[in-house]
Structures are given as structure tokens and as C-alpha cells.
mmCIF file of C-alpha atoms and ligand atoms in Angstrom:
data_model
loop_
_atom_site.group_PDB
_atom_site.id
_atom_site.type_symbol
_atom_site.label_atom_id
_atom_site.label_comp_id
_atom_site.label_asym_id
_atom_site.label_seq_id
_atom_site.Cartn_x
_atom_site.Cartn_y
_atom_site.Cartn_z
ATOM 1 C CA UNK A 1 11.768 7.893 20.770
ATOM 2 C CA UNK A 2 8.731 7.294 23.038
ATOM 3 C CA UNK A 3 6.298 4.794 21.531
ATOM 4 C CA UNK A 4 2.827 5.640 22.860
ATOM 5 C CA UNK A 5 0.031 3.086 22.891
ATOM 6 C CA UNK A 6 -3.472 2.935 24.275
ATOM 7 C CA UNK A 7 -5.883 5.030 22.291
ATOM 8 C CA UNK A 8 -9.015 3.043 21.447
ATOM 9 C CA UNK A 9 -11.273 5.043 23.766
ATOM 10 C CA UNK A 10 -12.559 8.600 23.497
ATOM 11 C CA UNK A 11 -10.000 11.248 24.442
ATOM 12 C CA UNK A 12 -9.742 14.964 24.503
ATOM 13 C CA UNK A 13 -7.841 16.530 21.657
ATOM 14 C CA UNK A 14 -8.186 20.215 20.963
ATOM 15 C CA UNK A 15 -10.503 20.810 18.030
ATOM 16 C CA UNK A 16 -8.923 22.377 15.006
ATOM 17 C CA UNK A 17 -5.577 20.633 15.276
ATOM 18 C CA UNK A 18 -3.079 22.234 12.943
ATOM 19 C CA UNK A 19 -0.191 19.803 13.002
ATOM 20 C CA UNK A 20 0.843 16.185 12.604
ATOM 21 C CA UNK A 21 2.124 14.287 15.646
ATOM 22 C CA UNK A 22 3.530 11.014 14.284
ATOM 23 C CA UNK A 23 2.983 7.998 16.505
ATOM 24 C CA UNK A 24 0.506 9.791 18.815
ATOM 25 C CA UNK A 25 -3.204 8.921 18.995
ATOM 26 C CA UNK A 26 -4.948 10.851 16.196
ATOM 27 C CA UNK A 27 -8.520 11.722 17.025
ATOM 28 C CA UNK A 28 -11.299 12.175 14.493
ATOM 29 C CA UNK A 29 -14.147 14.683 14.825
ATOM 30 C CA UNK A 30 -15.908 12.235 17.175
ATOM 31 C CA UNK A 31 -12.818 12.191 19.429
ATOM 32 C CA UNK A 32 -12.007 8.594 18.501
ATOM 33 C CA UNK A 33 -8.591 7.453 17.326
ATOM 34 C CA UNK A 34 -8.682 7.231 13.525
ATOM 35 C CA UNK A 35 -9.221 3.636 12.456
ATOM 36 C CA UNK A 36 -7.854 3.479 8.906
ATOM 37 C CA UNK A 37 -4.742 1.307 8.872
ATOM 38 C CA UNK A 38 -2.706 0.274 5.840
ATOM 39 C CA UNK A 39 -4.481 3.164 4.182
ATOM 40 C CA UNK A 40 -4.287 5.412 1.189
ATOM 41 C CA UNK A 41 -5.721 8.775 0.187
ATOM 42 C CA UNK A 42 -7.932 9.899 -2.658
ATOM 43 C CA UNK A 43 -8.191 13.610 -3.466
ATOM 44 C CA UNK A 44 -11.537 14.488 -5.010
ATOM 45 C CA UNK A 45 -13.639 17.663 -5.107
ATOM 46 C CA UNK A 46 -11.237 19.652 -2.912
ATOM 47 C CA UNK A 47 -11.433 16.969 -0.236
ATOM 48 C CA UNK A 48 -9.031 14.288 0.933
ATOM 49 C CA UNK A 49 -10.557 10.863 1.595
ATOM 50 C CA UNK A 50 -8.556 8.475 3.749
ATOM 51 C CA UNK A 51 -9.430 4.809 3.257
ATOM 52 C CA UNK A 52 -7.977 2.182 5.542
ATOM 53 C CA UNK A 53 -8.470 -1.069 7.363
ATOM 54 C CA UNK A 54 -10.829 -0.907 10.301
ATOM 55 C CA UNK A 55 -8.996 -2.803 13.050
ATOM 56 C CA UNK A 56 -10.607 -4.124 16.209
ATOM 57 C CA UNK A 57 -9.286 -4.680 19.743
ATOM 58 C CA UNK A 58 -8.211 -8.299 19.531
ATOM 59 C CA UNK A 59 -7.760 -9.353 15.917
ATOM 60 C CA UNK A 60 -6.283 -8.019 12.714
ATOM 61 C CA UNK A 61 -8.867 -9.838 10.616
ATOM 62 C CA UNK A 62 -11.685 -7.770 9.101
ATOM 63 C CA UNK A 63 -14.663 -7.517 11.451
ATOM 64 C CA UNK A 64 -16.073 -4.298 9.995
ATOM 65 C CA UNK A 65 -14.498 -3.503 6.614
ATOM 66 C CA UNK A 66 -12.828 -0.600 4.865
ATOM 67 C CA UNK A 67 -13.223 2.665 6.759
ATOM 68 C CA UNK A 68 -13.412 6.117 5.173
ATOM 69 C CA UNK A 69 -12.583 9.552 6.628
ATOM 70 C CA UNK A 70 -12.650 12.980 4.976
ATOM 71 C CA UNK A 71 -10.642 16.148 5.518
ATOM 72 C CA UNK A 72 -9.986 19.445 3.792
ATOM 73 C CA UNK A 73 -6.800 20.297 5.714
ATOM 74 C CA UNK A 74 -5.191 16.854 6.299
ATOM 75 C CA UNK A 75 -5.060 17.484 10.076
ATOM 76 C CA UNK A 76 -8.741 17.146 11.017
ATOM 77 C CA UNK A 77 -10.701 14.102 9.872
ATOM 78 C CA UNK A 78 -14.383 13.220 9.921
ATOM 79 C CA UNK A 79 -15.465 9.595 9.931
ATOM 80 C CA UNK A 80 -17.625 9.099 6.829
ATOM 81 C CA UNK A 81 -18.498 5.512 7.690
ATOM 82 C CA UNK A 82 -17.612 2.106 6.357
ATOM 83 C CA UNK A 83 -17.030 2.377 2.611
ATOM 84 C CA UNK A 84 -16.985 -1.374 2.029
ATOM 85 C CA UNK A 85 -18.452 -3.412 4.880
ATOM 86 C CA UNK A 86 -17.667 -7.054 5.438
ATOM 87 C CA UNK A 87 -20.531 -9.337 4.481
ATOM 88 C CA UNK A 88 -22.693 -11.151 6.987
ATOM 89 C CA UNK A 89 -23.416 -13.894 4.423
ATOM 90 C CA UNK A 90 -21.614 -17.116 5.231
ATOM 91 C CA UNK A 91 -19.511 -18.121 2.252
ATOM 92 C CA UNK A 92 -19.072 -14.588 0.914
ATOM 93 C CA UNK A 93 -15.456 -13.865 -0.034
ATOM 94 C CA UNK A 94 -15.595 -10.814 2.227
ATOM 95 C CA UNK A 95 -17.329 -12.538 5.113
ATOM 96 C CA UNK A 96 -16.465 -11.071 8.536
ATOM 97 C CA UNK A 97 -13.218 -12.698 9.684
ATOM 98 C CA UNK A 98 -11.542 -12.582 6.284
ATOM 99 C CA UNK A 99 -8.494 -10.343 5.769
ATOM 100 C CA UNK A 100 -8.997 -7.016 3.987
ATOM 101 C CA UNK A 101 -5.750 -5.104 3.934
ATOM 102 C CA UNK A 102 -4.172 -2.017 2.383
ATOM 103 C CA UNK A 103 -7.276 -0.616 0.613
ATOM 104 C CA UNK A 104 -6.652 2.072 -2.020
ATOM 105 C CA UNK A 105 -9.208 4.078 -4.018
ATOM 106 C CA UNK A 106 -8.757 5.792 -7.377
ATOM 107 C CA UNK A 107 -11.206 7.725 -9.541
ATOM 108 C CA UNK A 108 -11.862 6.762 -13.147
ATOM 109 C CA UNK A 109 -12.714 9.906 -15.126
ATOM 110 C CA UNK A 110 -14.061 7.936 -18.109
ATOM 111 C CA UNK A 111 -16.566 5.835 -16.162
ATOM 112 C CA UNK A 112 -16.959 8.416 -13.383
ATOM 113 C CA UNK A 113 -16.643 5.605 -10.863
ATOM 114 C CA UNK A 114 -14.539 5.320 -7.737
ATOM 115 C CA UNK A 115 -12.636 2.049 -7.727
ATOM 116 C CA UNK A 116 -11.397 0.317 -4.575
ATOM 117 C CA UNK A 117 -8.678 -2.353 -4.559
ATOM 118 C CA UNK A 118 -7.584 -4.255 -1.466
ATOM 119 C CA UNK A 119 -5.605 -7.315 -0.457
ATOM 120 C CA UNK A 120 -8.045 -10.125 0.267
ATOM 121 C CA UNK A 121 -7.395 -13.294 2.206
ATOM 122 C CA UNK A 122 -10.226 -15.774 2.499
ATOM 123 C CA UNK A 123 -11.561 -16.733 5.895
ATOM 124 C CA UNK A 124 -9.781 -19.655 7.529
ATOM 125 C CA UNK A 125 -7.009 -19.823 4.939
ATOM 126 C CA UNK A 126 -4.342 -17.695 6.597
ATOM 127 C CA UNK A 127 -2.486 -15.750 3.923
ATOM 128 C CA UNK A 128 -2.634 -18.493 1.275
ATOM 129 C CA UNK A 129 -5.296 -17.054 -1.027
ATOM 130 C CA UNK A 130 -3.175 -13.992 -1.919
ATOM 131 C CA UNK A 131 -5.905 -12.301 -3.959
ATOM 132 C CA UNK A 132 -6.887 -8.766 -4.851
ATOM 133 C CA UNK A 133 -10.472 -7.672 -4.180
ATOM 134 C CA UNK A 134 -12.120 -5.014 -6.365
ATOM 135 C CA UNK A 135 -15.150 -2.858 -5.526
ATOM 136 C CA UNK A 136 -16.790 0.157 -7.153
ATOM 137 C CA UNK A 137 -18.934 3.136 -6.199
ATOM 138 C CA UNK A 138 -20.534 6.252 -7.691
ATOM 139 C CA UNK A 139 -19.464 8.226 -4.621
ATOM 140 C CA UNK A 140 -16.090 8.716 -3.031
ATOM 141 C CA UNK A 141 -17.282 7.716 0.429
ATOM 142 C CA UNK A 142 -19.222 4.732 -0.895
ATOM 143 C CA UNK A 143 -20.986 2.502 -0.266
ATOM 144 C CA UNK A 144 -18.788 0.384 -2.545
ATOM 145 C CA UNK A 145 -20.212 -2.640 -4.321
ATOM 146 C CA UNK A 146 -17.910 -5.625 -4.099
ATOM 147 C CA UNK A 147 -17.347 -6.996 -7.613
ATOM 148 C CA UNK A 148 -14.898 -9.898 -7.400
ATOM 149 C CA UNK A 149 -11.468 -11.058 -6.372
ATOM 150 C CA UNK A 150 -8.745 -12.541 -8.519
ATOM 151 C CA UNK A 151 -5.109 -13.364 -8.876
ATOM 152 C CA UNK A 152 -3.780 -10.983 -11.519
ATOM 153 C CA UNK A 153 -2.585 -11.773 -15.003
ATOM 154 C CA UNK A 154 -3.553 -15.428 -15.368
ATOM 155 C CA UNK A 155 -2.002 -16.826 -18.544
ATOM 156 C CA UNK A 156 0.214 -13.763 -19.108
ATOM 157 C CA UNK A 157 3.996 -13.495 -18.944
ATOM 158 C CA UNK A 158 5.742 -10.455 -17.449
ATOM 159 C CA UNK A 159 7.315 -8.093 -19.976
ATOM 160 C CA UNK A 160 10.733 -8.541 -18.435
ATOM 161 C CA UNK A 161 10.968 -12.330 -18.428
ATOM 162 C CA UNK A 162 13.194 -13.933 -21.053
ATOM 163 C CA UNK A 163 12.119 -16.753 -23.396
ATOM 164 C CA UNK A 164 14.580 -19.003 -21.609
ATOM 165 C CA UNK A 165 12.970 -18.223 -18.252
ATOM 166 C CA UNK A 166 9.474 -18.782 -19.665
ATOM 167 C CA UNK A 167 10.448 -22.131 -21.165
ATOM 168 C CA UNK A 168 12.460 -23.416 -18.208
ATOM 169 C CA UNK A 169 11.406 -26.843 -16.902
ATOM 170 C CA UNK A 170 12.603 -26.097 -13.380
ATOM 171 C CA UNK A 171 9.787 -26.499 -10.856
ATOM 172 C CA UNK A 172 9.448 -26.411 -7.079
ATOM 173 C CA UNK A 173 9.638 -30.230 -7.090
ATOM 174 C CA UNK A 174 13.300 -29.916 -8.042
ATOM 175 C CA UNK A 175 14.108 -28.495 -4.616
ATOM 176 C CA UNK A 176 14.006 -30.367 -1.333
ATOM 177 C CA UNK A 177 14.858 -27.131 0.494
ATOM 178 C CA UNK A 178 13.755 -23.554 0.003
ATOM 179 C CA UNK A 179 16.051 -20.545 0.514
ATOM 180 C CA UNK A 180 19.218 -22.210 -0.826
ATOM 181 C CA UNK A 181 21.312 -20.273 -3.364
ATOM 182 C CA UNK A 182 20.058 -22.527 -6.182
ATOM 183 C CA UNK A 183 16.479 -22.026 -5.094
ATOM 184 C CA UNK A 184 16.934 -18.234 -4.947
ATOM 185 C CA UNK A 185 18.442 -18.349 -8.432
ATOM 186 C CA UNK A 186 15.397 -20.300 -9.621
ATOM 187 C CA UNK A 187 13.095 -17.711 -8.007
ATOM 188 C CA UNK A 188 15.003 -15.010 -9.867
ATOM 189 C CA UNK A 189 14.430 -16.985 -13.039
ATOM 190 C CA UNK A 190 10.668 -17.076 -12.560
ATOM 191 C CA UNK A 191 9.987 -20.280 -10.626
ATOM 192 C CA UNK A 192 6.786 -18.911 -9.082
ATOM 193 C CA UNK A 193 5.663 -17.080 -12.196
ATOM 194 C CA UNK A 194 5.609 -20.420 -13.997
ATOM 195 C CA UNK A 195 3.934 -22.177 -11.061
ATOM 196 C CA UNK A 196 1.124 -19.582 -10.946
ATOM 197 C CA UNK A 197 0.932 -18.887 -14.680
ATOM 198 C CA UNK A 198 -2.451 -20.494 -15.265
ATOM 199 C CA UNK A 199 -4.246 -19.482 -12.101
ATOM 200 C CA UNK A 200 -2.860 -15.949 -11.882
ATOM 201 C CA UNK A 201 -0.089 -14.399 -9.823
ATOM 202 C CA UNK A 202 -0.218 -14.056 -6.037
ATOM 203 C CA UNK A 203 -1.191 -10.583 -4.849
ATOM 204 C CA UNK A 204 -0.708 -9.469 -1.229
ATOM 205 C CA UNK A 205 0.530 -6.040 0.008
ATOM 206 C CA UNK A 206 -0.489 -3.491 -2.577
ATOM 207 C CA UNK A 207 -0.985 0.040 -3.743
ATOM 208 C CA UNK A 208 -2.476 1.768 -6.782
ATOM 209 C CA UNK A 209 -0.851 4.509 -8.815
ATOM 210 C CA UNK A 210 -2.480 6.695 -11.479
ATOM 211 C CA UNK A 211 -0.046 8.268 -13.923
ATOM 212 C CA UNK A 212 -0.353 11.692 -15.585
ATOM 213 C CA UNK A 213 -1.875 10.068 -18.684
ATOM 214 C CA UNK A 214 -4.687 8.489 -16.657
ATOM 215 C CA UNK A 215 -3.271 4.979 -16.872
ATOM 216 C CA UNK A 216 -3.502 3.144 -13.581
ATOM 217 C CA UNK A 217 -1.243 0.490 -12.119
ATOM 218 C CA UNK A 218 -1.614 -2.108 -9.394
ATOM 219 C CA UNK A 219 1.661 -2.658 -7.546
ATOM 220 C CA UNK A 220 1.684 -5.745 -5.339
ATOM 221 C CA UNK A 221 3.866 -8.260 -3.532
ATOM 222 C CA UNK A 222 3.757 -11.456 -5.531
ATOM 223 C CA UNK A 223 5.596 -14.762 -5.860
ATOM 224 C CA UNK A 224 5.310 -15.691 -2.140
ATOM 225 C CA UNK A 225 6.160 -12.066 -1.236
ATOM 226 C CA UNK A 226 9.526 -12.451 -2.939
ATOM 227 C CA UNK A 227 8.976 -10.206 -5.952
ATOM 228 C CA UNK A 228 6.970 -7.062 -6.635
ATOM 229 C CA UNK A 229 4.790 -6.814 -9.731
ATOM 230 C CA UNK A 230 3.603 -3.671 -11.471
ATOM 231 C CA UNK A 231 0.524 -4.403 -13.565
ATOM 232 C CA UNK A 232 -1.337 -2.064 -15.911
ATOM 233 C CA UNK A 233 -5.081 -1.790 -15.340
ATOM 234 C CA UNK A 234 -7.725 -1.720 -18.048
ATOM 235 C CA UNK A 235 -9.241 1.645 -19.050
ATOM 236 C CA UNK A 236 -12.135 1.197 -16.602
ATOM 237 C CA UNK A 237 -9.643 0.243 -13.830
ATOM 238 C CA UNK A 238 -11.689 -2.881 -13.103
ATOM 239 C CA UNK A 239 -9.307 -5.425 -14.589
ATOM 240 C CA UNK A 240 -5.853 -5.913 -16.096
ATOM 241 C CA UNK A 241 -4.491 -5.367 -19.579
ATOM 242 C CA UNK A 242 -2.086 -8.290 -19.131
ATOM 243 C CA UNK A 243 0.971 -6.013 -19.315
ATOM 244 C CA UNK A 244 3.112 -6.298 -16.194
ATOM 245 C CA UNK A 245 6.693 -6.445 -14.947
ATOM 246 C CA UNK A 246 8.588 -8.020 -12.095
ATOM 247 C CA UNK A 247 10.585 -5.677 -9.842
ATOM 248 C CA UNK A 248 13.486 -6.778 -7.630
ATOM 249 C CA UNK A 249 13.016 -10.551 -8.062
ATOM 250 C CA UNK A 250 13.710 -12.371 -4.807
ATOM 251 C CA UNK A 251 14.105 -9.026 -3.003
ATOM 252 C CA UNK A 252 11.322 -9.689 -0.467
ATOM 253 C CA UNK A 253 9.565 -6.336 -0.675
ATOM 254 C CA UNK A 254 6.221 -5.497 0.933
ATOM 255 C CA UNK A 255 4.194 -2.365 1.612
ATOM 256 C CA UNK A 256 4.855 -0.578 -1.708
ATOM 257 C CA UNK A 257 4.141 3.162 -1.925
ATOM 258 C CA UNK A 258 4.707 5.003 -5.207
ATOM 259 C CA UNK A 259 4.899 8.618 -6.324
ATOM 260 C CA UNK A 260 6.209 10.560 -9.300
ATOM 261 C CA UNK A 261 8.233 13.777 -9.297
ATOM 262 C CA UNK A 262 9.724 15.590 -12.292
ATOM 263 C CA UNK A 263 9.205 12.540 -14.491
ATOM 264 C CA UNK A 264 10.916 10.106 -12.104
ATOM 265 C CA UNK A 265 8.974 7.312 -10.396
ATOM 266 C CA UNK A 266 9.834 6.624 -6.761
ATOM 267 C CA UNK A 267 8.836 3.574 -4.750
ATOM 268 C CA UNK A 268 9.360 3.050 -1.037
ATOM 269 C CA UNK A 269 8.810 -0.445 0.363
ATOM 270 C CA UNK A 270 9.596 -2.511 3.447
ATOM 271 C CA UNK A 271 11.137 -5.900 3.940
ATOM 272 C CA UNK A 272 8.972 -8.839 5.031
ATOM 273 C CA UNK A 273 8.949 -9.238 8.815
ATOM 274 C CA UNK A 274 5.226 -9.599 9.553
ATOM 275 C CA UNK A 275 3.986 -6.841 11.861
ATOM 276 C CA UNK A 276 7.514 -5.997 13.012
ATOM 277 C CA UNK A 277 9.193 -2.980 11.489
ATOM 278 C CA UNK A 278 12.336 -3.201 9.394
ATOM 279 C CA UNK A 279 14.430 -0.865 7.249
ATOM 280 C CA UNK A 280 12.608 0.813 4.359
ATOM 281 C CA UNK A 281 13.865 0.312 0.840
ATOM 282 C CA UNK A 282 13.740 2.795 -2.023
ATOM 283 C CA UNK A 283 13.678 2.411 -5.785
ATOM 284 C CA UNK A 284 13.579 4.834 -8.717
ATOM 285 C CA UNK A 285 12.781 4.446 -12.403
ATOM 286 C CA UNK A 286 12.483 6.736 -15.409
ATOM 287 C CA UNK A 287 9.602 4.633 -16.758
ATOM 288 C CA UNK A 288 6.959 2.757 -14.794
ATOM 289 C CA UNK A 289 8.171 -0.256 -16.814
ATOM 290 C CA UNK A 290 11.614 0.057 -15.335
ATOM 291 C CA UNK A 291 14.388 -0.638 -15.013
ATOM 292 C CA UNK A 292 13.922 0.066 -11.287
ATOM 293 C CA UNK A 293 17.129 0.926 -9.475
ATOM 294 C CA UNK A 294 17.468 0.288 -5.749
ATOM 295 C CA UNK A 295 18.940 2.983 -3.479
ATOM 296 C CA UNK A 296 19.692 3.024 0.216
ATOM 297 C CA UNK A 297 17.082 3.339 2.968
ATOM 298 C CA UNK A 298 15.570 6.843 2.688
ATOM 299 C CA UNK A 299 15.246 7.088 6.492
ATOM 300 C CA UNK A 300 18.051 8.782 8.394
ATOM 301 C CA UNK A 301 18.746 9.305 12.087
ATOM 302 C CA UNK A 302 17.690 7.355 15.165
ATOM 303 C CA UNK A 303 15.608 4.251 14.389
ATOM 304 C CA UNK A 304 16.077 4.721 10.645
ATOM 305 C CA UNK A 305 16.808 0.997 10.424
ATOM 306 C CA UNK A 306 13.251 0.358 11.681
ATOM 307 C CA UNK A 307 11.618 3.066 9.553
ATOM 308 C CA UNK A 308 10.943 4.845 12.887
ATOM 309 C CA UNK A 309 9.021 1.747 14.058
ATOM 310 C CA UNK A 310 6.671 1.790 11.098
ATOM 311 C CA UNK A 311 5.900 0.335 7.676
ATOM 312 C CA UNK A 312 5.048 2.305 4.542
ATOM 313 C CA UNK A 313 1.507 2.362 3.163
ATOM 314 C CA UNK A 314 1.123 5.372 0.831
ATOM 315 C CA UNK A 315 2.789 8.534 -0.404
ATOM 316 C CA UNK A 316 0.470 11.500 -0.641
ATOM 317 C CA UNK A 317 1.112 14.418 -3.014
ATOM 318 C CA UNK A 318 -0.138 17.533 -1.196
ATOM 319 C CA UNK A 319 -2.494 19.485 -3.406
ATOM 320 C CA UNK A 320 -1.563 23.075 -4.132
ATOM 321 C CA UNK A 321 2.094 22.752 -3.165
ATOM 322 C CA UNK A 322 5.012 22.009 -5.451
ATOM 323 C CA UNK A 323 7.027 18.896 -4.735
ATOM 324 C CA UNK A 324 5.200 18.267 -1.457
ATOM 325 C CA UNK A 325 4.811 14.606 -0.579
ATOM 326 C CA UNK A 326 3.831 12.989 2.708
ATOM 327 C CA UNK A 327 5.181 9.555 3.573
ATOM 328 C CA UNK A 328 2.384 7.628 5.299
ATOM 329 C CA UNK A 329 3.175 4.564 7.383
ATOM 330 C CA UNK A 330 1.660 2.336 10.055
ATOM 331 C CA UNK A 331 3.113 1.676 13.462
ATOM 332 C CA UNK A 332 1.386 -1.695 13.930
ATOM 333 C CA UNK A 333 0.204 -2.974 17.290
ATOM 334 C CA UNK A 334 -0.616 -6.654 16.753
ATOM 335 C CA UNK A 335 -1.566 -7.176 20.423
ATOM 336 C CA UNK A 336 -4.195 -4.454 20.166
ATOM 337 C CA UNK A 337 -4.587 -3.708 16.453
ATOM 338 C CA UNK A 338 -7.070 -0.836 16.921
ATOM 339 C CA UNK A 339 -4.401 1.146 18.784
ATOM 340 C CA UNK A 340 -1.885 1.097 15.945
ATOM 341 C CA UNK A 341 -0.782 4.643 15.182
ATOM 342 C CA UNK A 342 0.217 6.555 12.069
ATOM 343 C CA UNK A 343 3.579 7.894 11.060
ATOM 344 C CA UNK A 344 3.225 10.730 8.586
ATOM 345 C CA UNK A 345 6.443 12.511 7.662
ATOM 346 C CA UNK A 346 7.312 15.110 5.038
ATOM 347 C CA UNK A 347 9.567 13.848 2.277
ATOM 348 C CA UNK A 348 12.685 15.944 1.859
ATOM 349 C CA UNK A 349 14.882 15.689 -1.217
ATOM 350 C CA UNK A 350 18.661 15.553 -1.088
ATOM 351 C CA UNK A 351 20.531 15.062 -4.368
ATOM 352 C CA UNK A 352 17.080 14.537 -5.901
ATOM 353 C CA UNK A 353 16.420 11.480 -3.726
ATOM 354 C CA UNK A 354 13.786 11.235 -0.956
ATOM 355 C CA UNK A 355 14.971 11.505 2.627
ATOM 356 C CA UNK A 356 12.839 10.820 5.705
ATOM 357 C CA UNK A 357 13.694 12.326 9.083
ATOM 358 C CA UNK A 358 11.819 11.812 12.329
ATOM 359 C CA UNK A 359 9.729 14.701 13.613
ATOM 360 C CA UNK A 360 7.750 14.731 16.855
ATOM 361 C CA UNK A 361 5.463 17.347 15.383
ATOM 362 C CA UNK A 362 5.277 19.199 12.090
ATOM 363 C CA UNK A 363 2.880 20.978 9.775
ATOM 364 C CA UNK A 364 2.405 21.759 6.110
ATOM 365 C CA UNK A 365 4.528 24.907 6.343
ATOM 366 C CA UNK A 366 7.471 22.438 6.082
ATOM 367 C CA UNK A 367 6.754 22.483 2.370
ATOM 368 C CA UNK A 368 7.732 25.452 0.260
ATOM 369 C CA UNK A 369 4.914 27.588 -1.098
ATOM 370 C CA UNK A 370 3.942 27.019 -4.707
ATOM 371 C CA UNK A 371 5.987 29.191 -7.050
HETATM 372 C C1 LIG B 1 2.981 -7.292 6.690
HETATM 373 C C2 LIG B 1 2.054 -6.612 5.763
HETATM 374 O O1 LIG B 1 2.665 -5.470 5.275
HETATM 375 C C3 LIG B 1 0.758 -6.267 6.468
HETATM 376 O O2 LIG B 1 -0.087 -5.592 5.621
HETATM 377 C C4 LIG B 1 0.177 -7.552 6.949
HETATM 378 O O3 LIG B 1 -0.147 -8.358 5.846
HETATM 379 C C5 LIG B 1 1.161 -8.283 7.849
HETATM 380 N N1 LIG B 1 2.405 -8.498 7.153
HETATM 381 C C6 LIG B 1 0.632 -9.601 8.322
HETATM 382 O O4 LIG B 1 1.605 -10.275 9.062
#
């Protein structure tokens, strides 16, 4: 597979593109490579809105903010501007130079507000803050008003933690070394949940999922990236109900992307290797509250063990087509973050499980017409 780089400047791409070319520069209506990394898509008013991290030439930290693009056909995108800009006020949580990653927007029908969640790291603190930032707007494209950041579910226990695990006296101080078998067992038993119980649970890579009943969930890498959490949001989507579960304790999952088909919930994730790609993981559940069962890597063929040199970010249900889902991933370029490209692939189903196969080029006719 040829990995193409170098796309931050204006280029010629025929207008009216009618296909996806994974890993190639993808030009917007201004002929600039789309700058919406770690993104997700909102469908509203017959339009797709793609929100993602604006990345610059030399750093992955946020210099601009959360970018927004719109499209009616999924191939051709117009830059709508910066939905949530970084702040120029020194001391603001979203001051330029902070980390704003994996933004996702959902619409709340009750409040008629668009709600934006993203992974926030505070300036100068590396990835230690592990917070979620929340912003809101009356319009899909923004501007979004930044509300606050937090660590989810302070003072709340996960639904699937036993009384014994909650009451355990084992703490990090009991271990001189991390990553031993005993330490991993303690992680499994909720070592970090107890450590972070009062201040709230760590929240890094993330996505949002809205179920058929309108309930929304924040799915995030927690517990030092060792364990995923699925947390129910309040009716206005601006906070948490306190109901949450742990998924795959100690499994080291990042980059969660969730969809639902025929009553089954599917989640595709990655392992934790920084900006380097690794093999995707896949989970299914009959209830959002689990149990979540792990399956093998959904990718097949050459470079399947590296998710085709990419990392999941979102799974997009295609409007107007039955069982049509697009796997969206990032092919990161840490040396020149702005040039990172996008890997969009159609999800096929074999024995009712998702399968991802590399395609140099494809279009929506891959999906069967609606019956
Ligand atoms: C992997 C995550 O998935 C990305 O969003 C980003 O946080 C990088 N790690 C940073 O190394």
C-alpha cells in the first residue's frame, strides 16, 4: 500500500468528486486538504457536519480549535469555519496550546441544542489532566460556547463493580512496580476507579453515541487508558446521570467508535501505541450496559494488523441506506500533523460481524439500495 503524504497546500482536485480515496489528500471546496482529525459526524437537516481537530504544521496541540465542514453527499465538503475556537485568554482551559482531541457533536431534541464533547488536556500538563470538555450551540456549525470540563462520575461507582472491589483496601502504594501480574489483577479489580473516585474518572479518547430512545452515552478511555467506560448522559446531554460501566478492564483500548445494527451494539477500538497504528479491536453487546464480548480484529488482508495504517475515530450510519456504515479512521502524521489523512471504508458484514477490507477507491454504491 502506498502511503501518500504532503497535502497542506492548495491542490487541484476535480470538483464534484464522487468517490472516497482512503489515505489520499482530501480537498475541501477551497481546494485545501480537510483539516478535521479525530473527527465525528452529525447528520442534521439533510446535511452531514464533520467536526474534527484542526491540526497545524508542527504541533498536535490545539492552535485553532474544533473545525467544522458540511456536505450533502459525503464526498464534497465545505469548510464552515471553526466551531469552537481556542481561547486567547491566558489561563482559559481551552487556551491555544492545550489539547483538544476527538470532538463529537450530538443534537438534543428536547433542548434543541447542539452539544459538543471533546478530550481536553490542559496546557503544559501533557496528558495528565484527562478531562472531557463540553460546549453548546444553537446551530450545528456553531459558534459553540464552552461550558466547562470535568472528570466524569465523581463519587459514583460503576454498575459492574462488585462490593468487594469497591471496598478493597488495595491502593497504588501497595505496588513498587506497575505492569506486574498482581498489578494488572488489581487494575481489573478497580484500583484506579477507587483512586479517582472522589475527583472523577479519567477521560481521554472518546466518542458519543445516541441510542434509538434518545439516551446519549459518552464512551471514553479511562483508568490510565487501561479501561473503557460507557457513561449515560443527563437528558440535556450536558452532564452525567452517574450510571456507567467499565468495559474490558485492563484491555488498553483507545479510539472507541460505536454503532448499532439490528439491536446489537458494535464497538471498534484501537490499542494504545500513541500516534502509531496497531490492530483494531472489536466488541459487541446486546445492551449498551453489556456484557461486551470481544471478537477478533475486523480488518482483513494486507496491513490488517495495523488497521491499514490508521486508528478508528467514528462509525457513520449512511442516511437513506439500510445497514450502511462507514468506518472512519485517521492516518496520523505526527511529524506534520496537518497532513494526516483519512481512511474511510465501508463496513461489510460476514456472519453478522463487521469486516473491513482495504479499498483504494470506492463509492456509496458499495451499499445495497434501501429495500
Ligand atoms: C492516541 C490517541 O488515540 C490520539 O487521539 C492521541 O491522544 C494520541 N494517542 C497522542 O499520543
